[in-house]
Structures are given as C-alpha cells and as structure tokens.
XYZ file of C-alpha atoms in Angstrom:
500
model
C 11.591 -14.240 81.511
C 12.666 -10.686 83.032
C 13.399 -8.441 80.112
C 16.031 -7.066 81.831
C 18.496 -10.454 82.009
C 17.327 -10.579 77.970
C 18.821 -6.878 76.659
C 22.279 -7.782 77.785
C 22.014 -11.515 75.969
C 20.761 -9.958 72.847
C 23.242 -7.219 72.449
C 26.148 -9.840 73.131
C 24.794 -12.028 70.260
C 24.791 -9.274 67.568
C 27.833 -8.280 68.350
C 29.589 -11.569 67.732
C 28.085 -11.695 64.538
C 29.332 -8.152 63.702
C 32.582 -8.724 64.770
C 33.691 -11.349 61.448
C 32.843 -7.940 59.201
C 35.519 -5.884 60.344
C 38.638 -8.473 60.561
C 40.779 -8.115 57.283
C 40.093 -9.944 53.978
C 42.764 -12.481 53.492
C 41.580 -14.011 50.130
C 43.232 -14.314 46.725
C 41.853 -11.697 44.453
C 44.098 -12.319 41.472
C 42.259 -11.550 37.889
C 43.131 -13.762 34.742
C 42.395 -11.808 31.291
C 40.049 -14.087 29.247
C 40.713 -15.300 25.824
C 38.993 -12.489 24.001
C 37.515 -13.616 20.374
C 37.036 -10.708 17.850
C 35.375 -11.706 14.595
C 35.814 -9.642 11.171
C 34.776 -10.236 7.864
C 31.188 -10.608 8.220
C 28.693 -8.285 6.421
C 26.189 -6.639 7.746
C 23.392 -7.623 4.994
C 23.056 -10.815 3.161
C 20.456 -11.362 -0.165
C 20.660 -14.771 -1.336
C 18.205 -16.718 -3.836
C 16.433 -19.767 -1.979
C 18.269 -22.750 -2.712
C 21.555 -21.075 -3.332
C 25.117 -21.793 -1.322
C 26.278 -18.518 0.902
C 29.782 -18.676 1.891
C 31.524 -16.598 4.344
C 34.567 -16.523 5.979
C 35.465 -15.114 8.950
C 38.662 -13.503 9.831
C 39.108 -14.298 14.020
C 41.027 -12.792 16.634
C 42.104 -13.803 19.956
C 43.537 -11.859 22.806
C 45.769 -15.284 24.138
C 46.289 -17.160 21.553
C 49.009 -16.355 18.536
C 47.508 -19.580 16.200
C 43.685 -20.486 16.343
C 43.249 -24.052 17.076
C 39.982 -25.047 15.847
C 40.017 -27.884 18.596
C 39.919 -25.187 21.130
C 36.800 -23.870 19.881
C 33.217 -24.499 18.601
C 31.427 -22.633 15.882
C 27.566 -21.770 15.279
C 25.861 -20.408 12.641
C 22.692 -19.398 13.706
C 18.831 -18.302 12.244
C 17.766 -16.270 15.267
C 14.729 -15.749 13.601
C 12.221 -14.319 11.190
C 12.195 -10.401 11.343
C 8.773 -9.016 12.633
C 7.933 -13.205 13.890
C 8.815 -15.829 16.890
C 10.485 -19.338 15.978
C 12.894 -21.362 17.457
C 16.314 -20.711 16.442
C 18.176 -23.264 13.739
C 21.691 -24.194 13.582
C 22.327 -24.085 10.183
C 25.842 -24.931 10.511
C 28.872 -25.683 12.718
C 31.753 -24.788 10.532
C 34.060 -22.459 11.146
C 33.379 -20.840 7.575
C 29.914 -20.529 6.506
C 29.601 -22.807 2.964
C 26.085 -24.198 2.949
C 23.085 -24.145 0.488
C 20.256 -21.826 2.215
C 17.141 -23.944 2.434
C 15.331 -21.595 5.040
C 11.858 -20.436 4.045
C 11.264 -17.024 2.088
C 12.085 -13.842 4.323
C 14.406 -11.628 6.344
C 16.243 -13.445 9.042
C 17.984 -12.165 12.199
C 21.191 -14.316 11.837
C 24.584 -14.607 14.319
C 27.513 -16.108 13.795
C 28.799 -17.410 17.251
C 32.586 -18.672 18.544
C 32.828 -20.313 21.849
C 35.824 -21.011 23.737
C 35.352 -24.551 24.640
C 37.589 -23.928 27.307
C 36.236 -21.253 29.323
C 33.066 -21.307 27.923
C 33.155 -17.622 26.808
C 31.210 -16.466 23.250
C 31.378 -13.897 21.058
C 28.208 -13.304 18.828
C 28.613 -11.694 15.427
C 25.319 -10.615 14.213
C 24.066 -10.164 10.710
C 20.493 -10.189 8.567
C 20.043 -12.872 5.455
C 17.454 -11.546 2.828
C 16.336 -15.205 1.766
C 14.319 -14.771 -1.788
C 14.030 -15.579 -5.185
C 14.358 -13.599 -8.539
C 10.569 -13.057 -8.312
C 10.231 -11.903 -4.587
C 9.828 -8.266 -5.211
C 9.546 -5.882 -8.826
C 7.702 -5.093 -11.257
C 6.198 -7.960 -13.453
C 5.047 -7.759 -17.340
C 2.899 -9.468 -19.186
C 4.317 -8.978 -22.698
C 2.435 -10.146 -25.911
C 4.864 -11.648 -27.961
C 2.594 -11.145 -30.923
C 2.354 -14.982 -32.116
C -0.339 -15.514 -30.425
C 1.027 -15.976 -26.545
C 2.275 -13.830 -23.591
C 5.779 -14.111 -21.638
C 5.899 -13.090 -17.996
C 8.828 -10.227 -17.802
C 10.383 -9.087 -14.100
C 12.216 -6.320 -12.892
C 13.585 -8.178 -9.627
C 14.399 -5.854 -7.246
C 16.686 -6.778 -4.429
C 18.174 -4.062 -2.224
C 19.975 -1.310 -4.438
C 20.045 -3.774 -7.402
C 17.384 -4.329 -10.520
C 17.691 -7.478 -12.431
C 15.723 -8.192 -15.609
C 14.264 -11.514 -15.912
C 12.767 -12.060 -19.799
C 11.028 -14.726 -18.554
C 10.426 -15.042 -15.018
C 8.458 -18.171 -15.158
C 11.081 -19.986 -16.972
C 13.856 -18.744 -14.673
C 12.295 -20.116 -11.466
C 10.930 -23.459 -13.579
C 7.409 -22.529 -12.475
C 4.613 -25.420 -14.317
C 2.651 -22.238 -16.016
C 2.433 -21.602 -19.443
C 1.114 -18.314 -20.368
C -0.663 -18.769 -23.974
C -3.007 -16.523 -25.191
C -2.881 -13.277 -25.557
C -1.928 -10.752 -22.570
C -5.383 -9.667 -20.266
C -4.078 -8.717 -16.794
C -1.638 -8.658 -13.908
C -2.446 -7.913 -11.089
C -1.061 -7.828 -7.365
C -3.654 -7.449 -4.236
C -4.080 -8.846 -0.412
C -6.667 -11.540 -0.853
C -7.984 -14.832 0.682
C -9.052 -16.541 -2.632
C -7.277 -19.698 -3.608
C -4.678 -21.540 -2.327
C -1.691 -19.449 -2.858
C -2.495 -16.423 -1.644
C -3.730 -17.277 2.018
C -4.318 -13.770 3.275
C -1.348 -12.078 1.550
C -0.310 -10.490 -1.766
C -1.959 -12.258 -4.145
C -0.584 -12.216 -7.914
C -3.638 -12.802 -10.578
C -2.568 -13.380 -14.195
C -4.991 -13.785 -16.716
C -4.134 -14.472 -20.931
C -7.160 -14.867 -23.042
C -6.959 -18.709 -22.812
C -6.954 -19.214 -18.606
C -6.731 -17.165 -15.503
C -4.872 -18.359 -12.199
C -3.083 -17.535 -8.945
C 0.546 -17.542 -8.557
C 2.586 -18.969 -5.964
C 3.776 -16.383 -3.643
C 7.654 -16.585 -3.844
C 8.258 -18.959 -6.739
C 5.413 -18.268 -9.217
C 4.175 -22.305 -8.375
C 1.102 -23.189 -10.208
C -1.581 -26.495 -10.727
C -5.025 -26.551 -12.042
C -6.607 -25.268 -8.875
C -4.972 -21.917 -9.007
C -7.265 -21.607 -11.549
C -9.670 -18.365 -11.347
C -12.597 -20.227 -12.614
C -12.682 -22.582 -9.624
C -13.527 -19.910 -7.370
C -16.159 -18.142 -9.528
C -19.662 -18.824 -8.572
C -21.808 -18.919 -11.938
C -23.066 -21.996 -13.200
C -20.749 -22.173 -16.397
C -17.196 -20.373 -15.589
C -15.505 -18.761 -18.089
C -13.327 -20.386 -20.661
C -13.082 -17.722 -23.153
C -10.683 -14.673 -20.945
C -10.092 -12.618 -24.336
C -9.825 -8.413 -22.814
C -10.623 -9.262 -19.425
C -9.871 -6.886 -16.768
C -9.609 -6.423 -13.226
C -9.507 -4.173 -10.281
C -8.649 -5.179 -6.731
C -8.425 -3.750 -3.470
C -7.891 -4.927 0.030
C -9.700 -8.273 -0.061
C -11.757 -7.958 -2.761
C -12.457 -6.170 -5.927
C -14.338 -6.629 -9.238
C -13.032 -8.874 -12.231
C -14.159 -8.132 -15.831
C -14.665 -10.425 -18.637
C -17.082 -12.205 -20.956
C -19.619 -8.542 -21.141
C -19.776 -9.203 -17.722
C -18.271 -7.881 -13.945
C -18.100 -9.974 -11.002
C -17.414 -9.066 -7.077
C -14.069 -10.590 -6.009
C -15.095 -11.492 -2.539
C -12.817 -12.780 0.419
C -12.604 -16.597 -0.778
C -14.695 -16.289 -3.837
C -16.112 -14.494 -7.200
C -19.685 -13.578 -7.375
C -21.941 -13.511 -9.763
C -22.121 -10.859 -12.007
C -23.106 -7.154 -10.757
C -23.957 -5.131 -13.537
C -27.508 -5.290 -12.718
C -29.168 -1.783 -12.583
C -31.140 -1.169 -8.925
C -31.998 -4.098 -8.263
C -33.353 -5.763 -11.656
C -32.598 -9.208 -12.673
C -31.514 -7.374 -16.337
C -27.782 -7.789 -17.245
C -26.696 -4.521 -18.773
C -23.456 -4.238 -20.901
C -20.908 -2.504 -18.843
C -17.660 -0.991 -19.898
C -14.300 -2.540 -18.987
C -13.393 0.729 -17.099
C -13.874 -0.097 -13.103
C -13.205 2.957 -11.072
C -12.636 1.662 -7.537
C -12.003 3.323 -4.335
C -9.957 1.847 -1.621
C -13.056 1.024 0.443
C -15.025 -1.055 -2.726
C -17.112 1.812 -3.571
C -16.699 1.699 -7.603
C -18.059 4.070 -11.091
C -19.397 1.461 -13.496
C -20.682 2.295 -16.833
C -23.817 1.067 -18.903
C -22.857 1.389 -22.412
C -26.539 -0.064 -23.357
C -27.515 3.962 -22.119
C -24.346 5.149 -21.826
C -24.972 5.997 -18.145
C -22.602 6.678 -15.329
C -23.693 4.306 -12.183
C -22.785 3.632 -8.891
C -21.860 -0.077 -7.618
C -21.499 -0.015 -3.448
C -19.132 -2.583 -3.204
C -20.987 -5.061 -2.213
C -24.170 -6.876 -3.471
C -24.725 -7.550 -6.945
C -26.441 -4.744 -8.304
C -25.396 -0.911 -9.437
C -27.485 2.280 -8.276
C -28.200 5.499 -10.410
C -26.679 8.295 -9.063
C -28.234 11.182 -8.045
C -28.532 14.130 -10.500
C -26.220 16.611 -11.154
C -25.519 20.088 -11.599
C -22.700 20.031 -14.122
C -23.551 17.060 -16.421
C -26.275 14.156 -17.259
C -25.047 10.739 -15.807
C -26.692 9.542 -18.668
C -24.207 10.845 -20.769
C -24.866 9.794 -24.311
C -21.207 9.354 -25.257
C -18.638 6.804 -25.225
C -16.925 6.019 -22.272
C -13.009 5.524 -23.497
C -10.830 5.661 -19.928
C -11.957 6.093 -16.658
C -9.828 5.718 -13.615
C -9.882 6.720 -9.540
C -7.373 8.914 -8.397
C -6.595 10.138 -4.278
C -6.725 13.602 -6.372
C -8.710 16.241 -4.439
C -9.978 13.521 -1.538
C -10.946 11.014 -3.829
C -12.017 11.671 -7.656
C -13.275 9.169 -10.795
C -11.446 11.104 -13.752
C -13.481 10.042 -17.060
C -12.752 10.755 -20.582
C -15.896 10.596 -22.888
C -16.641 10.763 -26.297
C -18.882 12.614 -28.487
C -19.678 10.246 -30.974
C -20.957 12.965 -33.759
C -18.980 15.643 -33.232
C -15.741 13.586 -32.084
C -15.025 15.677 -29.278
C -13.135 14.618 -25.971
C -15.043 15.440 -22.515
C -13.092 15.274 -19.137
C -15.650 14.630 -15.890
C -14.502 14.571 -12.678
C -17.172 13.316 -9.772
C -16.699 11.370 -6.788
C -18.020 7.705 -6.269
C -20.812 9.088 -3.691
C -21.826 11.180 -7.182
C -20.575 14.769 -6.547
C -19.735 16.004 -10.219
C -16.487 18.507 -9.476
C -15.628 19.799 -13.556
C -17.071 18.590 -17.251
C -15.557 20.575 -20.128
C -13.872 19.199 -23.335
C -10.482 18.895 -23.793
C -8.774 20.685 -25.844
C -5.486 19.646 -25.524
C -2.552 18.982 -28.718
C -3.819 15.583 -30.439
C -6.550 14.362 -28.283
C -8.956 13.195 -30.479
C -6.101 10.441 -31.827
C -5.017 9.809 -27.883
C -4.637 6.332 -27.617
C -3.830 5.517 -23.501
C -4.541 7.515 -20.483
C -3.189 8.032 -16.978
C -3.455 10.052 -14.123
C -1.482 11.629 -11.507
C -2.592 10.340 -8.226
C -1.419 13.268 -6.036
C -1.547 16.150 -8.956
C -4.630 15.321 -11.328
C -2.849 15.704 -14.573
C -4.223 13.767 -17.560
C -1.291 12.344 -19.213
C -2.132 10.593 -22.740
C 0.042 9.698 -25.885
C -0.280 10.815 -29.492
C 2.154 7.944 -31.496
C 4.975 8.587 -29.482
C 4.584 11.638 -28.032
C 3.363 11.915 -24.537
C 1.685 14.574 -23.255
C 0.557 16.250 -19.614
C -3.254 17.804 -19.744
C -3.497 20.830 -17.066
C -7.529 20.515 -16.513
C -6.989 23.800 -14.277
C -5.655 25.940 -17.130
C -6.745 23.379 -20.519
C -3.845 23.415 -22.089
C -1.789 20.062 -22.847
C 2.761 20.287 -22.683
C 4.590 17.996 -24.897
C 6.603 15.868 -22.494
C 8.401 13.552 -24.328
C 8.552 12.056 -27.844
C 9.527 8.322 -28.577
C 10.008 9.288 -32.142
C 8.940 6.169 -34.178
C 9.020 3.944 -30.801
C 5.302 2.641 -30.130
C 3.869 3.258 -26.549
C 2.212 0.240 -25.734
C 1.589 1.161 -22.036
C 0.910 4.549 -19.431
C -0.053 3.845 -15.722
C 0.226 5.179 -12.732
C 0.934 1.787 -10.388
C -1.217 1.373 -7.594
C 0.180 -0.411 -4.254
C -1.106 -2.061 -1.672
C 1.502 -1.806 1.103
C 1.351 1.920 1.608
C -0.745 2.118 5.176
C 1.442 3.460 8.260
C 2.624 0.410 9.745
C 3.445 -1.153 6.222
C 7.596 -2.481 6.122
C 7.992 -0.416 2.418
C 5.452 1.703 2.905
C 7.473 5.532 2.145
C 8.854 3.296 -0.828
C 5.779 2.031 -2.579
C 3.908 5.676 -1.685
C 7.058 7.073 -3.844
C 6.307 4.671 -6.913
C 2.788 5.528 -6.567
C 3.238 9.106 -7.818
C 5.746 8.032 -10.811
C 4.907 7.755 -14.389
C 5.234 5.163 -16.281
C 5.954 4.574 -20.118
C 6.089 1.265 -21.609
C 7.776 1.532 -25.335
C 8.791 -0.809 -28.255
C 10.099 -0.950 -31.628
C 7.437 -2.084 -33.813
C 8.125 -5.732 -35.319
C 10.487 -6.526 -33.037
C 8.285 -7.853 -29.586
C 10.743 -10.221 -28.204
C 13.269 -7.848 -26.650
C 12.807 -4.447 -27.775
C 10.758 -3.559 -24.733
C 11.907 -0.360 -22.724
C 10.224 0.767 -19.038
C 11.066 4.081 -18.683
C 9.758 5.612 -14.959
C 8.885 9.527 -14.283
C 9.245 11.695 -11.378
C 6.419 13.982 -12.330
C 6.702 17.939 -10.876
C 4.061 20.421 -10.301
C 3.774 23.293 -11.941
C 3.536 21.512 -15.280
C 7.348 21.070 -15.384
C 9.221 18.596 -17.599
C 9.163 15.145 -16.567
C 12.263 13.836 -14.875
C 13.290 10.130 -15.641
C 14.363 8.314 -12.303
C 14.992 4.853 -13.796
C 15.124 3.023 -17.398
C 14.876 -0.040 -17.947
C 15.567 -1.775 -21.472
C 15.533 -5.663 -22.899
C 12.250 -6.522 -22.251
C 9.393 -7.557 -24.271
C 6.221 -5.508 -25.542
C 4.848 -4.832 -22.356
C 0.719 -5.203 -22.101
C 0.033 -5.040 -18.788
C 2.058 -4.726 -15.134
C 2.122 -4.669 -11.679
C 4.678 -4.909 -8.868
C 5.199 -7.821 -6.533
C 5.552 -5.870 -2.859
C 7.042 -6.926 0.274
C-alpha cells in the first residue's frame, strides 16, 4: 500500500478516539459519609496468668448511628500473633465484650480487637499486646531450707512494674515436685539436656535427696526430669548432699559426690577432675570458676593446687608458673568466683591454715596471676560468704550481720550495712544469661547483674522471716544504695532468676 493514502487514515483514527476525552463528564459524583466506628476502652498492655478469664469492654462509637445495634455489626477478637514469631491468626472470640478464659500458649501476643459493619463491610481494628504467663514466668526463685529437714521453692514473680511473692511457687502452680532434702542449688541456664528445656532457659534444682529439670512456664515435673538420667557414669548419684553447679551457654560443670562433671549439650560427663591426663581422681573443691566460653579454675585440695580445666574433655591442666604466687598454694581454698572485672578475672580467697591469715589472688583462667596479698580488712578471718562486683572488683563479705566492701586497690574494708542480730544466710552477685545485644531484656538483666544482693533471716524462725534486700553498688567505695526489698520469704539458700 502507498504510504501516502495511509498517513491521512491513521491520523483520522486517533483522532476519533481523542475526541470522547474532551466532551464533558456527565456522571453522578455524589459522596456518602461512611458509618465511622471509633473504639475506646481498650488498654494498651494486657498480663494475664494462663488459664485465667480477661474481660474487656469496649466503649464504641459511630459516626451514623445514635444506638449500636449489635445486629448491624460483627465482632472479632483476634491473636495476630506471637511477638518476634509467624502463626496463623486465632479468633478467640466473637463477642462484642471480651469475657473468655485465655488458653493461648505462654508469651507476648500481638492482639486486635476488630468491628465490622456488616453492612458496608467497613472495619475498624483496635490493637493491643496480651502478656500470657504464669506466676513463675519471670523472677527471682529461692530455694529456702526450712530447717526440718526439706526445702520450699520461694518466687519473686515479676510481671511488668509489679513483684509478687510466691512462698511456695510449686504449690501455687500445683506442679508434681516435692522438694525434700535439704537446699543444694538453683540454677537458670540455656541448655539442650532433658526434656524441658529444649534449647532454652533451663531451671536445675537440686535438694540433697534428687536433682531435676523444671518445666519451663509451669514448674511441670516426672521422673525423667531427673538429672541422673542424663549423667553418664555407671552408678548415678543418689546421695546430692552440697552439690553445686555452674552453667553457661550450653553447658557447664555440676558438682557433687567429691566429684565434677562436664554438663554437655544433651548430657553429663564423666567426671573431670583428672590432673593432665591421668586416670587419678583428685579431690576438687566445690568452687568452679567459669568463664562465659567454658574455660574454668578448679582446685585440687589433695595439693591444694590451682588448675586449669579447658572446657572440654575430662581432664584439668597445671598452669603455667607464676610470678606473684605458687599455684600450688598450700592453703585452703574458701571462695573463688569469675568476675568480667578487668577483662576477665578468677578472684580467690585462700587460707593460711597455721597462721589463719586471709589471701586474695586474682589470675585469669589462661593463668596470668594480676595481685596476691592478704587481706586485711575489719573481721575477715570470721567472714562467712563472699561476693564480687562484676563491673568494680570489690570483695564484699559478712561478719554476723554486718556486711562489708573490701577495696583490694587501697586494702582497706567500709562497713556497709549491719543486720544487727538478723543472720545473712546469702551474698551473690546474680549472673544472667540473656544479656548479649540482640537479647529482648537484655539492658534489664545487665542492670541486675551489677546489684548486690543480701539474703537475711531471723534466726528460729525459717518459715517466713526471710528478707531479699537488692544493692545498687557505687564506685568510689560509697555507701550502698538499696533499690528494692523484699520481705515474707523463707531462709533463703540458694537463687537464681527465671529470664525472659
């Protein structure tokens, strides 16, 4: 075809279909308001016990209509879903007002609260978090000796702004355990041993008749939460009578029976005090300075010798020589502990067994000695516990009720506080394990860390006469400054804290 007949055809079309686009608009462009819903009355933050009824109720609004007729609309209460996970969201009810029991799993939920016009098919979405928990999902748990001959399992539960005291946990959330025998340890650590803990915080309880696993969120328990069915010697122990244990991420070392085990990822080893390689079980002390990585300070007190285990294998290693003190010490080992102090220290306090004199030694776990002198602080040869300040190094220890703060840089110990006739029956620092950077609670936990704490009791009276008393402690050697008391509970032996 001749291009020339085609230009004229071409521009002829396109205009046609340009010409529809400039004629005038004749169509109805009149806007109806929507019914708009406003919804009041719904907090922002729930915390509600698993099992329990929450009840809420609304207040609604509507832009056209003076009465609310529930026929008119539909209502949805909603479990988006699990903060920080995926899941399918659940209806957990269709009422206007929210009156339900909560039988969601343990956690923080993203929640809404949703009104449709059934009408129009317009929503408005109220949205709201629900804390779902139980008195024992977060705080600090005692083991009190109740000085008949059996233990009672105290807790602090801590939910939001508000501390609860529980005087026995175990009874108040009808867990199966029974703790008789005498207190050993608690304990709280990520681990992979036994069924409860599955990879997360693992709570270890140990009396001197049995040791066991916890439940996670409602302290469950059966026979094989019990520790000795993940231990691997031939005849587990029966008799737990001053065990002791220290854990880190995924592991750690358990003491009891004159012997210390490695807590592995889904077992307990046999025993590593061993001395470079021998088959010869030495008689280590209950003292188990760990660092965050495994690397631990045991001590031989067959030759009253410093050693170092490597956190793994089952044998210790004699450290190298040094230029301040003899590893092989020949005095009594009566607290040792691992502090972040100064990069990493062990802070030991010896003995002198014919003179009676008190020794502080500082090294690291590699076996770099850092200070040895005696202390000469008020009291110390009748000190009965020990702590020490993770981020400051100060010795604290406790004369009958007085406590004091040793300054190793300047020797001298400050009376902080005295209990009067009160008994101290406890001094810790509390270690944590959900203080790395991407950790929920992390600035929280890394706060505890750094407090004091002071575990008192009115002799005679173990049931309830139990006081926590928790320290902000200030540099400079400054008095001690109490951040929280609590009061009500038993003699408390040992603690921990139950993180989330």
């Amino acid at each position: 075809m001749n291009t020339y007949y085609l230009k004229p055809i071409l521009f002829a079309f396109i205009l046609a279909l340009l010409l529809p686009a400039c004629m005038k608009d004749k169509g109805n462009y009149t806007y109806t308001p929507i019914n708009a819903i406003t919804i009041q009355g719904v907090d922002s933050v729930y915390l509600l016990d698993y099992g329990n009824r929450l009840q809420i109720k609304p207040v609604l609004k509507f832009s056209k209509d003076d009465h609310e007729d529930t026929a008119n609309y539909t209502y949805n209460w909603v479990a988006d879903h699990l903060v920080g996970y995926t899941m399918d969201p659940t209806i957990i009810s269709t009422a206007r007002n929210l009156d339900t029991v909560i039988t969601l799993d343990y956690g923080l939920y993203a929640m809404y609260y949703r009104v449709t016009d059934k009408r129009t098919g317009v929503f408005t979405d109220n949205y709201f978090t629900l804390n779902v928990g139980a008195p024992s999902y977060e705080g600090w748990m005692m083991l009190c000796d109740m000085e008949n001959g059996n233990s009672r399992l105290d807790m602090i539960s801590h939910k939001g702004n508000t501390d609860t005291l529980y005087p026995d946990i175990l009874k108040e959330v009808h867990s199966s355990y029974k703790p008789t025998g005498t207190p050993a340890f608690i304990a709280t650590q990520f681990s992979d041993i036994g069924g409860p803990t599955n990879g997360s915080l693992g709570i270890f309880v140990a009396t001197s008749k049995n040791a066991v696993l916890l439940g996670l969120d409602s302290l469950d328990y059966v026979p094989a939460y019990d520790m000795k069915n993940f231990m691997q010697a031939a005849e587990p122990v029966s008799d737990w009578t001053g065990a002791d244990i220290s854990l880190r991420f995924y592991g750690g070392l358990l003491y009891v029976n004159n012997n210390i085990y490695g807590i592995g990822y889904s077992s307990i080893t046999n025993p590593v005090n061993t001395q470079d390689g021998g088959t010869a079980l030495f008689k280590p002390s209950r003292w188990m300075s760990q660092n965050t990585s495994g690397q631990s300070i045991l001590f031989n007190e067959d030759t009253k010798t410093f050693l170092r285990y490597p956190g793994s294998g089952t044998t210790c290693l004699t450290l190298p020589a040094g230029d301040l003190f003899n590893f092989s010490t020949g005095m009594d080992l009566i607290y040792s502990a691992f502090a972040p102090f100064n990069s990493g220290e062990v802070f030991a306090v010896l003995k002198n067994s014919t003179t009676g004199k008190r020794y502080l030694a500082r090294f690291t776990t590699a076996g770099k000695q850092n200070y040895f002198a005696e202390i000469t602080g008020d009291g110390i040869a009748d000190a009965e516990n020990f702590a020490v300040s993770p981020d400051l190094g100060y010795l604290f220890y406790n004369v009958g009720g007085k406590v004091y703060e040793y300054d190793h840089a300047t020797k001298r110990s400050i009376l902080m506080h005295d209990y009067g006739n009160r008994k101290i029956s406890l001094m810790k620092f509390q270690p944590f394990a959900s203080t790395y950077a991407s950790a929920a609670n992390a600035n929280y936990y890394i706060g505890l860390s750094k407090k004091l704490l002071v575990a008192t009791y009115t002799q005679g009276q173990p049931a309830n006469s139990g006081t926590l008393d928790i320290y902000n402690v200030p540099d400079i050697n400054a008095s001690l400054q109490l951040y929280k008391s609590y009061t009500g509970m038993g003699k408390i032996s040992c603690i921990a804290y139950r993180e989330r």
